[in-house]
mmCIF file of C-alpha atoms in Angstrom:
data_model
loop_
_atom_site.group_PDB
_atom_site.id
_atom_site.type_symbol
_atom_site.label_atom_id
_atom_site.label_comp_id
_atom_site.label_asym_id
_atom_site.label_seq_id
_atom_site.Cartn_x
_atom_site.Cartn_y
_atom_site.Cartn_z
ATOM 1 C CA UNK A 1 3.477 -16.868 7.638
ATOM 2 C CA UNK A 2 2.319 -13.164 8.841
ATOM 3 C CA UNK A 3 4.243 -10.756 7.442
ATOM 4 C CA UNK A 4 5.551 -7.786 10.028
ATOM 5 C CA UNK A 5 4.480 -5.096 7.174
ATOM 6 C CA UNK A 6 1.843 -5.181 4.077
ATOM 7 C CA UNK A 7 2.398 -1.750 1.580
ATOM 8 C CA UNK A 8 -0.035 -0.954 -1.055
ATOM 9 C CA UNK A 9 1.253 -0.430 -3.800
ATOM 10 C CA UNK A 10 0.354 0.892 -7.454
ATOM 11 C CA UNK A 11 1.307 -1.398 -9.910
ATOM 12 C CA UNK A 12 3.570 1.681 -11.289
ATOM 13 C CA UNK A 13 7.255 1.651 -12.528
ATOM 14 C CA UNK A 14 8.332 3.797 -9.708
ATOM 15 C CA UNK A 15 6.859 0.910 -6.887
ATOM 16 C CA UNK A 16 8.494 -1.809 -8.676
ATOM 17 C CA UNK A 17 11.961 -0.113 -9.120
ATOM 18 C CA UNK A 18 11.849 0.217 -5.278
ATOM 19 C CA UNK A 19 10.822 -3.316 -4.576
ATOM 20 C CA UNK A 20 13.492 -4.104 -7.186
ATOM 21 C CA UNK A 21 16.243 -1.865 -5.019
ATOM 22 C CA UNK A 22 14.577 -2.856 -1.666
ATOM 23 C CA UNK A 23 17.389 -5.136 0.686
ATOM 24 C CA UNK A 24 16.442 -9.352 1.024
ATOM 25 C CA UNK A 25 16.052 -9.009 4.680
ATOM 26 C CA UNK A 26 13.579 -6.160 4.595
ATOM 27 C CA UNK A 27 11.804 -7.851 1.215
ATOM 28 C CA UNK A 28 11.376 -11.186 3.095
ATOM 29 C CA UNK A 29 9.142 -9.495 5.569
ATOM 30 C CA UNK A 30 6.853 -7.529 3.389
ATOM 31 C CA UNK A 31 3.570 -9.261 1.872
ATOM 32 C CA UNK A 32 2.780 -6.571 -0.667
ATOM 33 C CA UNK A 33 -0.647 -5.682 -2.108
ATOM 34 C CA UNK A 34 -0.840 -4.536 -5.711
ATOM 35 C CA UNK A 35 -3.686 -2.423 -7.015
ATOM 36 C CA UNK A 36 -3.709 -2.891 -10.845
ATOM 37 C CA UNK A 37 -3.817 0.026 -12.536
ATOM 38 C CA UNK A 38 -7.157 0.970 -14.608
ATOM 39 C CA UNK A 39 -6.608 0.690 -18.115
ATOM 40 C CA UNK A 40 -7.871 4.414 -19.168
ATOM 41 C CA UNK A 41 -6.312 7.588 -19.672
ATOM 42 C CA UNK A 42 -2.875 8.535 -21.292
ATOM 43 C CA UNK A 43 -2.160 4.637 -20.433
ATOM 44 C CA UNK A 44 -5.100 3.257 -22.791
ATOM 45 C CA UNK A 45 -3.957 6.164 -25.332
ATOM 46 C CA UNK A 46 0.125 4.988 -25.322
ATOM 47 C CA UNK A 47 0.826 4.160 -29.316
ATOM 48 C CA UNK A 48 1.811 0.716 -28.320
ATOM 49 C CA UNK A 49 -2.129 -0.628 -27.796
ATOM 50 C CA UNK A 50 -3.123 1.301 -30.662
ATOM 51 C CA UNK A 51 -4.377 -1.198 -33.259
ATOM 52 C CA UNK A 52 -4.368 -4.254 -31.307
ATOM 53 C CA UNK A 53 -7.107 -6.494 -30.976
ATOM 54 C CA UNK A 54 -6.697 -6.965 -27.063
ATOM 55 C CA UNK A 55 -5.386 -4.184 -25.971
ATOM 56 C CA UNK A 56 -6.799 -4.339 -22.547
ATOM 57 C CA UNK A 57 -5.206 -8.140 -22.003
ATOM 58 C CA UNK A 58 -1.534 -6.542 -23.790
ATOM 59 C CA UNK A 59 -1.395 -4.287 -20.958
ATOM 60 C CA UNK A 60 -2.362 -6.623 -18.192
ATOM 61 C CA UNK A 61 0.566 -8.906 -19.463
ATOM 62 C CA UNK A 62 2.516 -6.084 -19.471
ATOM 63 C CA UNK A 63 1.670 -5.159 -15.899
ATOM 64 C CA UNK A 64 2.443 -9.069 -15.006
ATOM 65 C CA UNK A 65 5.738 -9.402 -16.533
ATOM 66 C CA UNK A 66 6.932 -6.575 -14.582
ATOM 67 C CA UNK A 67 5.094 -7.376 -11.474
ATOM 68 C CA UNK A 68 7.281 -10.964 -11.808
ATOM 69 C CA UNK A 69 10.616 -9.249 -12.745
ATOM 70 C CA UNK A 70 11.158 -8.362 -9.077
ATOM 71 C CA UNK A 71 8.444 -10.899 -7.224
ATOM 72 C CA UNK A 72 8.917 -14.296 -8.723
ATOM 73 C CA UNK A 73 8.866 -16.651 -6.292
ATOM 74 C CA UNK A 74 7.040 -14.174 -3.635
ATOM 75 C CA UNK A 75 3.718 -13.882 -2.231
ATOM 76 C CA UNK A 76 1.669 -10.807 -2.708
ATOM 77 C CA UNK A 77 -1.930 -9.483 -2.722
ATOM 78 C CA UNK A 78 -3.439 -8.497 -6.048
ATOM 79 C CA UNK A 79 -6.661 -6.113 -5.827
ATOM 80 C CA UNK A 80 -8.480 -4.522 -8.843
ATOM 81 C CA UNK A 81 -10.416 -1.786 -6.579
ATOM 82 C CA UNK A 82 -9.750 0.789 -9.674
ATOM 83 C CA UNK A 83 -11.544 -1.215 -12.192
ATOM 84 C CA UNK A 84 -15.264 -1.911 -12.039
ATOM 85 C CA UNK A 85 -16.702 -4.887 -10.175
ATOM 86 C CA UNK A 86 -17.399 -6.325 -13.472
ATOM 87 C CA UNK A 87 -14.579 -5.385 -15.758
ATOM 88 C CA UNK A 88 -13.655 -8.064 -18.105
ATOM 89 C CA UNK A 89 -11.091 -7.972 -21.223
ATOM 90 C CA UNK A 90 -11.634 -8.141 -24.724
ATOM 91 C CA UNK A 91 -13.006 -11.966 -25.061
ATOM 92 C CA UNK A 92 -15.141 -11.978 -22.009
ATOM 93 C CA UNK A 93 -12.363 -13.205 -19.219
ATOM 94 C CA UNK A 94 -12.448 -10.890 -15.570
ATOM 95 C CA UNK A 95 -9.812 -8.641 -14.837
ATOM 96 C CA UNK A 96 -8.573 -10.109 -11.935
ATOM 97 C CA UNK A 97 -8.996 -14.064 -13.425
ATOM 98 C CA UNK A 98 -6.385 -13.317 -15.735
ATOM 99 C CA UNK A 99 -4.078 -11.703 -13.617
ATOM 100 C CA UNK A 100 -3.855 -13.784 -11.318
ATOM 101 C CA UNK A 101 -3.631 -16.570 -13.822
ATOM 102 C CA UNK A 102 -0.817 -14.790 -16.175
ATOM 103 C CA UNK A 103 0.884 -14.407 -12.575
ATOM 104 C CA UNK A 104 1.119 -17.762 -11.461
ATOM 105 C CA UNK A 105 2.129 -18.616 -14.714
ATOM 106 C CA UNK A 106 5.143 -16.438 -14.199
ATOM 107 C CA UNK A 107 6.200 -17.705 -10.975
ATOM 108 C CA UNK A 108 4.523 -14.668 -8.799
ATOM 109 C CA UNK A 109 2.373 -16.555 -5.879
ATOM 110 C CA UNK A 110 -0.237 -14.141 -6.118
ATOM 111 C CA UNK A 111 -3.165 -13.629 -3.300
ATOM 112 C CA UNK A 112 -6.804 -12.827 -3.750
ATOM 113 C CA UNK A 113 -8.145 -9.547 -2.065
ATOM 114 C CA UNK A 114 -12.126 -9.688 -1.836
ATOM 115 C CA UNK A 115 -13.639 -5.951 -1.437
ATOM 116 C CA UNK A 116 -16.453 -6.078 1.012
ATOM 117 C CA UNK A 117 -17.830 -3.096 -0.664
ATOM 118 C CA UNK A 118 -18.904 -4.585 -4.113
ATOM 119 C CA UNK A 119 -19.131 -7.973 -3.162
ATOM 120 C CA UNK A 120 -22.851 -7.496 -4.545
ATOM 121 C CA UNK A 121 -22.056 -7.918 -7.834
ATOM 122 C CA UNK A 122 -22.573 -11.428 -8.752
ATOM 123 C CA UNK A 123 -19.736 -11.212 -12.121
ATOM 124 C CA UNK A 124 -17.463 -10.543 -9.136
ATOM 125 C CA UNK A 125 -18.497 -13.197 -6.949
ATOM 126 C CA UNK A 126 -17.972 -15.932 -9.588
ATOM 127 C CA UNK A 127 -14.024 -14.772 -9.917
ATOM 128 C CA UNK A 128 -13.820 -16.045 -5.684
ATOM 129 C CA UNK A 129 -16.423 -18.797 -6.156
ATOM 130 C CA UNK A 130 -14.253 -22.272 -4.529
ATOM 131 C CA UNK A 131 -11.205 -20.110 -4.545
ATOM 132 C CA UNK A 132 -9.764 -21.574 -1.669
ATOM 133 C CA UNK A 133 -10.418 -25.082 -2.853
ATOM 134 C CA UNK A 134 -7.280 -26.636 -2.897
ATOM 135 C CA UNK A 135 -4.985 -23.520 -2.551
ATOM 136 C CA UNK A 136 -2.417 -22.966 0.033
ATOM 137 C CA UNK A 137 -3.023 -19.010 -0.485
ATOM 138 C CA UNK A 138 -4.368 -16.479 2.384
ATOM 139 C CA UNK A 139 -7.593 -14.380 1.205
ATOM 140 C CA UNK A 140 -7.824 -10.795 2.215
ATOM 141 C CA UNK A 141 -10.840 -9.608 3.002
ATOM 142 C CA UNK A 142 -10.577 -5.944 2.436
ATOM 143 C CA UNK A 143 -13.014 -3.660 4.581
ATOM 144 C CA UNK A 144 -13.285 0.010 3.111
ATOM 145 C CA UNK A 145 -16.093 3.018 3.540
ATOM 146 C CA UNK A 146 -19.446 0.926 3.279
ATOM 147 C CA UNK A 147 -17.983 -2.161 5.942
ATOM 148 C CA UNK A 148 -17.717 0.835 8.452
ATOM 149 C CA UNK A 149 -20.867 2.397 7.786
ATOM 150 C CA UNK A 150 -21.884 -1.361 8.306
ATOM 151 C CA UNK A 151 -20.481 -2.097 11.386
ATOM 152 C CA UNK A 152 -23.273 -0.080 12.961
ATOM 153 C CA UNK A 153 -25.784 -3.116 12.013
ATOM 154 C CA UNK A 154 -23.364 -5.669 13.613
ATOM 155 C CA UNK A 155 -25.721 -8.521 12.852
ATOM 156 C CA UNK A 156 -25.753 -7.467 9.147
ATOM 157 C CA UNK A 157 -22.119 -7.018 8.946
ATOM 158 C CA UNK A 158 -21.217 -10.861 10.119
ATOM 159 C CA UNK A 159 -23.886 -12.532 7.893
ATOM 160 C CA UNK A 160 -22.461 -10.574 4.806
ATOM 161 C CA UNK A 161 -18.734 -11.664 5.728
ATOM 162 C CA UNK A 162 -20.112 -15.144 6.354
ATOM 163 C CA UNK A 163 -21.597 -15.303 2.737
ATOM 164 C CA UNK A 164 -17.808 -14.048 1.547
ATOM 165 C CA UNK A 165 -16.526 -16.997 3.623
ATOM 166 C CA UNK A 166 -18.559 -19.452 2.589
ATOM 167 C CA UNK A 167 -18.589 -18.610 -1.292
ATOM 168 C CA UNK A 168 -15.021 -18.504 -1.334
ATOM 169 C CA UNK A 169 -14.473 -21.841 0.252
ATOM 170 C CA UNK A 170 -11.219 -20.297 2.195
ATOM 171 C CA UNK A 171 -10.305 -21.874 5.649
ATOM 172 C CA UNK A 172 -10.427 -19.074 8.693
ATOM 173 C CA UNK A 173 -6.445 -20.046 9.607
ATOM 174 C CA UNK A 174 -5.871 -18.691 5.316
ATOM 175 C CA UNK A 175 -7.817 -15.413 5.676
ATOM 176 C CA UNK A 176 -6.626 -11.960 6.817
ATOM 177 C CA UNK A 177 -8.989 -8.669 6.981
ATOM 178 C CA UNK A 178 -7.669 -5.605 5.894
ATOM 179 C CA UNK A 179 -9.508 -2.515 7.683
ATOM 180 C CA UNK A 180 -8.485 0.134 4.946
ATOM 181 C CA UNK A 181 -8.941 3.853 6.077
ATOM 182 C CA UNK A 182 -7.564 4.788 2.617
ATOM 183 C CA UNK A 183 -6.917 8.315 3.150
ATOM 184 C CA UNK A 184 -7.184 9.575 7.250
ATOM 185 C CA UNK A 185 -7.161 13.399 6.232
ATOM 186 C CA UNK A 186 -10.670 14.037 8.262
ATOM 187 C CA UNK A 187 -10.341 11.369 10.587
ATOM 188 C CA UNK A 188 -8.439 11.561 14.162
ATOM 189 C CA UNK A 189 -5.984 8.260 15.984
ATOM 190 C CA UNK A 190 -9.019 7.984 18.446
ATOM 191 C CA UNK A 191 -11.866 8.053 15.945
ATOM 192 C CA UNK A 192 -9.554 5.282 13.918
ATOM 193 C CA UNK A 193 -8.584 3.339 17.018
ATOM 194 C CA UNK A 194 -12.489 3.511 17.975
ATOM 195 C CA UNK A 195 -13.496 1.863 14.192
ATOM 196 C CA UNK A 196 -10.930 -1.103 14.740
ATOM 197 C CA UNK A 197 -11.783 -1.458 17.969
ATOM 198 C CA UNK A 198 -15.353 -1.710 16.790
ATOM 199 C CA UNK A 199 -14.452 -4.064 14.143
ATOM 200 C CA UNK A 200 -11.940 -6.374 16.359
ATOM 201 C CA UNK A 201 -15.402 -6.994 18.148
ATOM 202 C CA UNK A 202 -17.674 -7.582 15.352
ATOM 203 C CA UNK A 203 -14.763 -10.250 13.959
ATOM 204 C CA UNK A 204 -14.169 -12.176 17.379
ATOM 205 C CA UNK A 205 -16.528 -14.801 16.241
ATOM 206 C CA UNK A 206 -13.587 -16.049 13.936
ATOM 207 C CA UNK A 207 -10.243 -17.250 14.231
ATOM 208 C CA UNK A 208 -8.641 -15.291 11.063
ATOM 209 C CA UNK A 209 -4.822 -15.209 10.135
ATOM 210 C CA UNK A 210 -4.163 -11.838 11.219
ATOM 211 C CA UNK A 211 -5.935 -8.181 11.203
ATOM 212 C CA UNK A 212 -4.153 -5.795 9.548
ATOM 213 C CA UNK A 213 -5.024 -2.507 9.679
ATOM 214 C CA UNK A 214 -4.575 0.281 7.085
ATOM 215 C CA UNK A 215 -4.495 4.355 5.840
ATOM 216 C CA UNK A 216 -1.998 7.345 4.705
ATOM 217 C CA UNK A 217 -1.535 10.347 5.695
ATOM 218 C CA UNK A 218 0.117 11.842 3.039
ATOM 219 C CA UNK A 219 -2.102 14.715 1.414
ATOM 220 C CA UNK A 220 -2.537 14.403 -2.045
ATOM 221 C CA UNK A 221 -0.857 17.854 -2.711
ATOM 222 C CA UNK A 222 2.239 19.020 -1.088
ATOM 223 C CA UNK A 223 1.494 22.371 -0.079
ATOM 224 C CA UNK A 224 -1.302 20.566 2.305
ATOM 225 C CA UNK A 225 1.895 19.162 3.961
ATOM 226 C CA UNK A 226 4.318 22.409 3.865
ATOM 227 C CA UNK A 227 2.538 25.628 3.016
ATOM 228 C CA UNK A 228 5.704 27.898 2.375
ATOM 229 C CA UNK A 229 7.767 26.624 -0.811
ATOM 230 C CA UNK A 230 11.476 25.860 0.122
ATOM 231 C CA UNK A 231 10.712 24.876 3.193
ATOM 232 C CA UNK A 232 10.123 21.862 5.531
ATOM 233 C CA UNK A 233 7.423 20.199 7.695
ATOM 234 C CA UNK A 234 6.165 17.357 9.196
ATOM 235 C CA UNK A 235 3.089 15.186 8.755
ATOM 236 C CA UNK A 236 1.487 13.021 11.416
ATOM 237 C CA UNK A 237 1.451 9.447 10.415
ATOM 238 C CA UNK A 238 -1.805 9.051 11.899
ATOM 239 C CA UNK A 239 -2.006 5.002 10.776
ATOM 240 C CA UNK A 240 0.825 4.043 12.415
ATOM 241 C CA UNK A 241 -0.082 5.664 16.354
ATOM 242 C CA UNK A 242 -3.537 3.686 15.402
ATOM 243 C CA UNK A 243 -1.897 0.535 15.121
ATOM 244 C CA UNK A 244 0.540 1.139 17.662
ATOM 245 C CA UNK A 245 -1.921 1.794 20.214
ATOM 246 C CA UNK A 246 -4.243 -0.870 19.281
ATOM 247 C CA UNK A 247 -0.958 -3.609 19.309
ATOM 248 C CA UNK A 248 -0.172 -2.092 22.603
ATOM 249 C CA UNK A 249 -3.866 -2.806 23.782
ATOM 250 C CA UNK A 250 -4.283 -6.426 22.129
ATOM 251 C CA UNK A 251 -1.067 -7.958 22.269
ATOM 252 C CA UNK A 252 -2.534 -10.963 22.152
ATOM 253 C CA UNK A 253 -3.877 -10.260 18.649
ATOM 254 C CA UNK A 254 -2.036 -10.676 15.055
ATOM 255 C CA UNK A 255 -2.104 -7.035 14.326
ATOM 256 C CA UNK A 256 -0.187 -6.036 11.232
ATOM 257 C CA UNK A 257 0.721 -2.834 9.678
ATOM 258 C CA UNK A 258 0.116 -1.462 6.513
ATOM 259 C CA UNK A 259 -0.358 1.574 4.474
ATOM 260 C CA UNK A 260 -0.087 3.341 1.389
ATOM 261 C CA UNK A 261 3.605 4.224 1.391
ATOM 262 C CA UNK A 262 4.156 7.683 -0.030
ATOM 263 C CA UNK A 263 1.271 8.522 -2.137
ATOM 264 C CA UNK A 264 -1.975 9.395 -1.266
ATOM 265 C CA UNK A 265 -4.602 6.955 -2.176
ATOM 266 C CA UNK A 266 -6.582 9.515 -3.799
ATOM 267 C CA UNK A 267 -4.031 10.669 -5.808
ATOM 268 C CA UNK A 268 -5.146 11.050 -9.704
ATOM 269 C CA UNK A 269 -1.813 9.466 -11.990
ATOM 270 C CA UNK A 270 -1.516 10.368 -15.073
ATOM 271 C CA UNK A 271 -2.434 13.934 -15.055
ATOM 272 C CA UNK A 272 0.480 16.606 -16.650
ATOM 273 C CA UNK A 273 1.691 18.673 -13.539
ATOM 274 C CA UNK A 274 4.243 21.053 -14.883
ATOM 275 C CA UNK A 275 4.460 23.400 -12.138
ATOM 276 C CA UNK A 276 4.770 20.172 -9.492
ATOM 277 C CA UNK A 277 7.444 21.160 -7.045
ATOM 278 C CA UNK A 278 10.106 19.757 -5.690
ATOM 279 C CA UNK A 279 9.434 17.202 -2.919
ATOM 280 C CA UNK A 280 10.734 14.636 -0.523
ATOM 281 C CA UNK A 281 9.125 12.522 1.642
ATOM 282 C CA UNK A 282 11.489 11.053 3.852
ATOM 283 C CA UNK A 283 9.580 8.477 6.470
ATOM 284 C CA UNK A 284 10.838 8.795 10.105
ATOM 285 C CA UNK A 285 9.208 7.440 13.694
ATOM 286 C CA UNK A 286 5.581 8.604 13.477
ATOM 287 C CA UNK A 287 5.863 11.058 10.868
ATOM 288 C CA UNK A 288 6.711 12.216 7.762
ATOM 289 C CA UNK A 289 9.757 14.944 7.224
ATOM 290 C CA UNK A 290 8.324 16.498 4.147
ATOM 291 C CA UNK A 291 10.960 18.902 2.224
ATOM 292 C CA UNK A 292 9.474 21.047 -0.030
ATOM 293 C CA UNK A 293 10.937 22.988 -2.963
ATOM 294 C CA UNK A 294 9.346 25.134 -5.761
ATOM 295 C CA UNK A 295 7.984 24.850 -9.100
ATOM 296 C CA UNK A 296 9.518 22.398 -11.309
ATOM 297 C CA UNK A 297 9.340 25.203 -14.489
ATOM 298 C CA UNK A 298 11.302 28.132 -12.212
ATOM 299 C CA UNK A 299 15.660 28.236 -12.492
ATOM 300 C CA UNK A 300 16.903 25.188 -11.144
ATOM 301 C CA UNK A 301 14.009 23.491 -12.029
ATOM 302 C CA UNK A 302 14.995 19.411 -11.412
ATOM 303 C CA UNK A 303 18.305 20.270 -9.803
ATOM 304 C CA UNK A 304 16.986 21.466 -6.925
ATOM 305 C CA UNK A 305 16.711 18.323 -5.759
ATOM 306 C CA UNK A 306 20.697 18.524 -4.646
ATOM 307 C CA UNK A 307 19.727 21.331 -2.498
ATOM 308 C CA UNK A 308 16.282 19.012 -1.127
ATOM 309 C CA UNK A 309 18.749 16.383 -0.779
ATOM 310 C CA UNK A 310 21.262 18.138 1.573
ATOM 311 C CA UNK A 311 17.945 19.458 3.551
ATOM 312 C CA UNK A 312 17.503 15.811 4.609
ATOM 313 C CA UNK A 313 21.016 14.642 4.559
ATOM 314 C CA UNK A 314 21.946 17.120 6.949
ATOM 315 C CA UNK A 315 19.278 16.263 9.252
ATOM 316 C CA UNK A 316 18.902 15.036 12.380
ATOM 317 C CA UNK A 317 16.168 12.312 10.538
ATOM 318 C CA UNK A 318 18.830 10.879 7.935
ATOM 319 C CA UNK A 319 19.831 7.293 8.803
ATOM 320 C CA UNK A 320 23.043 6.903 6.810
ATOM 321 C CA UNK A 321 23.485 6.322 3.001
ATOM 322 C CA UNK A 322 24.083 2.457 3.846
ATOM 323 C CA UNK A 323 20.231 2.634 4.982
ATOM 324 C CA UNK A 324 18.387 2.340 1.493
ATOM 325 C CA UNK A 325 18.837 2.554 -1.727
ATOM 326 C CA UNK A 326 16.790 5.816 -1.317
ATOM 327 C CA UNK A 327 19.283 6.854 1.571
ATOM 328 C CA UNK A 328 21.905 6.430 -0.762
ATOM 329 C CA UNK A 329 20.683 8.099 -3.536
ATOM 330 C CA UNK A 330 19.739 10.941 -1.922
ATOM 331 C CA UNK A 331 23.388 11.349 0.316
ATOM 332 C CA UNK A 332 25.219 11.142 -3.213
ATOM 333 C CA UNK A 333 22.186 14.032 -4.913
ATOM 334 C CA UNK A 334 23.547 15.971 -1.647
ATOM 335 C CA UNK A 335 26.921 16.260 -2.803
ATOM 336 C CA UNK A 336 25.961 17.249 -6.658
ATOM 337 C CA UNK A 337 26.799 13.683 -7.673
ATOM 338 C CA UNK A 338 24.798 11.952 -10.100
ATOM 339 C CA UNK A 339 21.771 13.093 -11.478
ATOM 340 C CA UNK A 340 18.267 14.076 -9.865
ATOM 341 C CA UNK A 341 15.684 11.925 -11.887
ATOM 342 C CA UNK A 342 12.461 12.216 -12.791
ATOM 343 C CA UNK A 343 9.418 12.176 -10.747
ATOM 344 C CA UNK A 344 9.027 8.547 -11.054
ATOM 345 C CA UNK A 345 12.703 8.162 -9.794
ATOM 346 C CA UNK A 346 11.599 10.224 -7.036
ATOM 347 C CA UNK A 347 9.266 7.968 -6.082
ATOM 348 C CA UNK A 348 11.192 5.015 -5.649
ATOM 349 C CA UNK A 349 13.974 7.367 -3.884
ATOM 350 C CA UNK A 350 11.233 7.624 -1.417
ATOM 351 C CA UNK A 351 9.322 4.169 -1.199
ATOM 352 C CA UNK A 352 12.389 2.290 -1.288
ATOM 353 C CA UNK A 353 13.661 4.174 1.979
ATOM 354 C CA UNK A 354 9.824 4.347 3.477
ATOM 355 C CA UNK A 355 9.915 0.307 3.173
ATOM 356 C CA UNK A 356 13.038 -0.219 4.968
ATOM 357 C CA UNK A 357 12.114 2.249 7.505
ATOM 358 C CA UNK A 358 8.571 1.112 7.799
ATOM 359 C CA UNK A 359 9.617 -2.688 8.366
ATOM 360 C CA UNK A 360 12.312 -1.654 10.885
ATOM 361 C CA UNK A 361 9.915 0.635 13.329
ATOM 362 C CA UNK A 362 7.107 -2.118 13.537
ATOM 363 C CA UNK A 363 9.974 -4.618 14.309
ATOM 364 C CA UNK A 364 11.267 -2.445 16.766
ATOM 365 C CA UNK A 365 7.913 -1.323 18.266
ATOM 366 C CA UNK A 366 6.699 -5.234 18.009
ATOM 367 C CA UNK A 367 9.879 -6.053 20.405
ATOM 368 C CA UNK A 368 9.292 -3.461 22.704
ATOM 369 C CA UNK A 369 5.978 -4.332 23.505
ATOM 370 C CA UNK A 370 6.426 -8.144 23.626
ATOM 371 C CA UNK A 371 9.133 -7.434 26.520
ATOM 372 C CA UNK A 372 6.887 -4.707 28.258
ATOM 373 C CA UNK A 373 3.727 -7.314 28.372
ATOM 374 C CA UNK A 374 6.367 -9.933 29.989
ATOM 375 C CA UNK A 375 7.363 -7.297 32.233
ATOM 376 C CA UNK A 376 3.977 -6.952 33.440
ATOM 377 C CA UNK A 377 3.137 -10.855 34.394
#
C-alpha cells in the first residue's frame, strides 16, 4: 500500500503523544519514519542508566515500548541516521538489528531505511544483508547530500544503488526511495524540482514502489521565521510546491510527500534554552503561520501562550477546534482554559494539527490533479 503522506519523526515524547492524539482516518494514511534518537547527552546522563550494565540496549527498549504504545499493529520506517554507521550496544548487537527486532517483537511492523550515504561501511551492510528474504516489508532507500553530489556521475550512482539492491535481496515492487533535502534553507522550489527531476531520470531503469520526496522549511530558530517578538509571519513550505509541481508534471508517477513536520532537521535536542520564546507553528496551504511571542523567563512567561493561542484562533488560518487535537487544544488555551504545557506539549499541539493538515492538502491536491489530467484527454 502507498501511503498519501510519510513524516519524519524523532523518536521523542512530544511525536508520539501526537501520533497517540492523531484521528484513525488521518493515522491510516501516514507511513511514518522514525529516527532513533542517539544515545548521548543529558539522555545517556538520566539517573535511570546510571549503573546498568546495558545501558545503551535499556534505552533502546525504552524507545521501543513507546514507539509500540501508539503503533502496534502499524507499519513504519525505522532509520538510525544519528548514530554511527557502525554503532552497536553493549554485547556486540547493531543498533538498528535490535530495534527492529525488539519492535517486531512488540507488534510494531517496522521497515528498514538504507542510507545511501554510508552504505560503505561494511558493519552496516551486514544489518541489510538478505533482508528482504522472505519479508513482506518495503525498503527505503534514503538519498541525502552525497546521492546528489552523485547524481552528477549517473553511471556511478546506478551501479552503487544496484549493489544496495542486490545485497539486500528486496524485490523492486517492495522498495521506495526517499530523496531527503533535510533542511531547504539555501536551496530554491526550482533548484529542488531540478534535483528530483534529475534523480526521477537516473531511477527510470527500475520499477520501485513509489518516490517520495522530502525537506523542511522550518528554521531551526524562530526569530529566522519572525524577526520582531510578539508578532507573526509566514514561512514558505518550500517541500511541498516541489512536490506539488513535480506530481503535477508526472502524474503518472507514485510521488509521495513527506517532510520533517515542525522541527528543523538540524535542530540540536537536548540543549537548556531558557530564554526560548513563545512559538506556534500552525501548518496551513503552502506555508507555515508562525506566531511568535517573547522570552519564556519575561512576565507571563508560559501563559502567553493564551494570548499565541487567540493569535491563531482568531485567524483567518484556524480550521475549527473539531480539526485536531492540536486545534482543540489551542481554541480552549484561547479562552484561558486549561493549562499551556510545556515545550514538549507544544510540540505535539503542533505536529498533531501539522499531520492532519498535511494528509488532508496532499489528498486534496492528489484529487485535483487526477481530475485536471482527465480533463485534458
Amino acid at each position: 500500500m502507498i501511503p498519501t503522506y510519510i513524516p519524519i519523526l524523532k523518536g521523542k515524547k512530544g511525536e508520539f503523544d501526537a501520533l497517540k492524539h492523531t484521528n484513525p482516518s488521518t493515522a491510516e494514511r501516514l507511513k511514518p519514519l522514525f529516527e532513533v534518537p542517539a544515545f548521548a547527552g543529558s539522555i545517556a546522563e538520566s539517573k535511570r542508566f546510571q549503573d546498568l550494565a546495558q545501558p545503551t540496549v535499556a534505552f533502546l527498549n525504552e524507545l521501543a515500548v513507546k514507539m509500540a504504545n501508539v503503533w502496534e499493529g502499524r507499519r513504519c520506517f525505522v532509520d538510525a541516521r544519528h548514530w554511527a554507521p557502525n554503532a552497536t550496544l553493549e554485547n556486540g548487537e547493531h543498533v538498528l538489528s535490535y530495534v527492529h527486532s525488539r519492535l517486531a517483537s512488540l507488534g510494531v511492523l517496522s521497515n528498514p531505511v538504507v542510507n545511501y550515504d554510508v552504505w560503505d561501511d561494511p558493519e552496516y551492510q551486514e544489518v541489510f544483508k538478505d533482508a528482504g528474504v522472505g519479508n513482506d516489508a518495503t525498503l527505503c532507500i534514503r538519498l541525502q547530500s552525497d546521492a546528489m553530489e552523485d547524481l552528477d556521475d549517473p553511471e556511478y550512482f546506478m551501479e552503487r544503488l544496484e549493489e544496495i539492491i542486490a545485497s539486500t535481496a528486496f524485490e523492486e515492487a517492495r522498495i521506495c526511495v526517499l530523496i531527503d533535502f533535510g533542511d531547504t534553507a539555501p536551496l530554491s522550489v526550482i533548484d529542488m524540482q531540478a534535483e528530483v527531476e534529475k534523480c526521477l531520470e537516473a531511477l527510470s531503469r527500475w520499477r520501485f514502489a513509489y518516490i517520495a520526496i522530502a525537506g523542511s522549511s522550518i528554521p531551526t530558530l524562530i526569530n529566522d521565521a519572525v524577526e520582531e517578538i510578539n508578532s507573526t509571519g509566514f514561512v514558505t513550505r518550500k517541500e511541498m510546491l516541489t512536490w506539488k509541481a513535480l506530481k503535477k508534471a508526472y502524474p503518472s508517477k507514485n510521488l509521495v510527500f513527506s517532510d520533517y513536520a515542525i522541527r528543523n532537521p538540524n535542530a540540536v535536542d537536548d540543549v537548556p534554552a531558557p530564554h526560548a520564546n513563545g512559538k506556534i507553528r500552525y501548518t496551513i496551504t503552502n506555508q507555515f503561520f508562525v506566531v511568535r511571542g517573547h522570552s519564556m523567563q519575561l512576565h507571563d512567561k508560559g501563559k502567553q501562550y493564551h494570548r499565541l493561542s487567540a493569535v491563531v484562533a482568531n485567524s483567518s488560518h484556524f480550521l475549527g477546534r473539531n480539526f485536531s487535537h492540536g486545534d482543540e487544544h489551542i481554541y480552549c488555551c484561547a479562552k484561558g482554559e486549561g493549562g499551556c504545557g510545556n515545550p514538549t506539549t507544544r510540540i505535539t499541539i503542533d505536529t498533531t494539527h501539522h499531520l492532519r493538515a498535511v494528509t488532508t492538502e496532499v489528498l486534496e491536491f492528489t484529487v485535483a490533479t487526477a481530475k485536471d489530467v482527465e480533463k485534458s484527454r
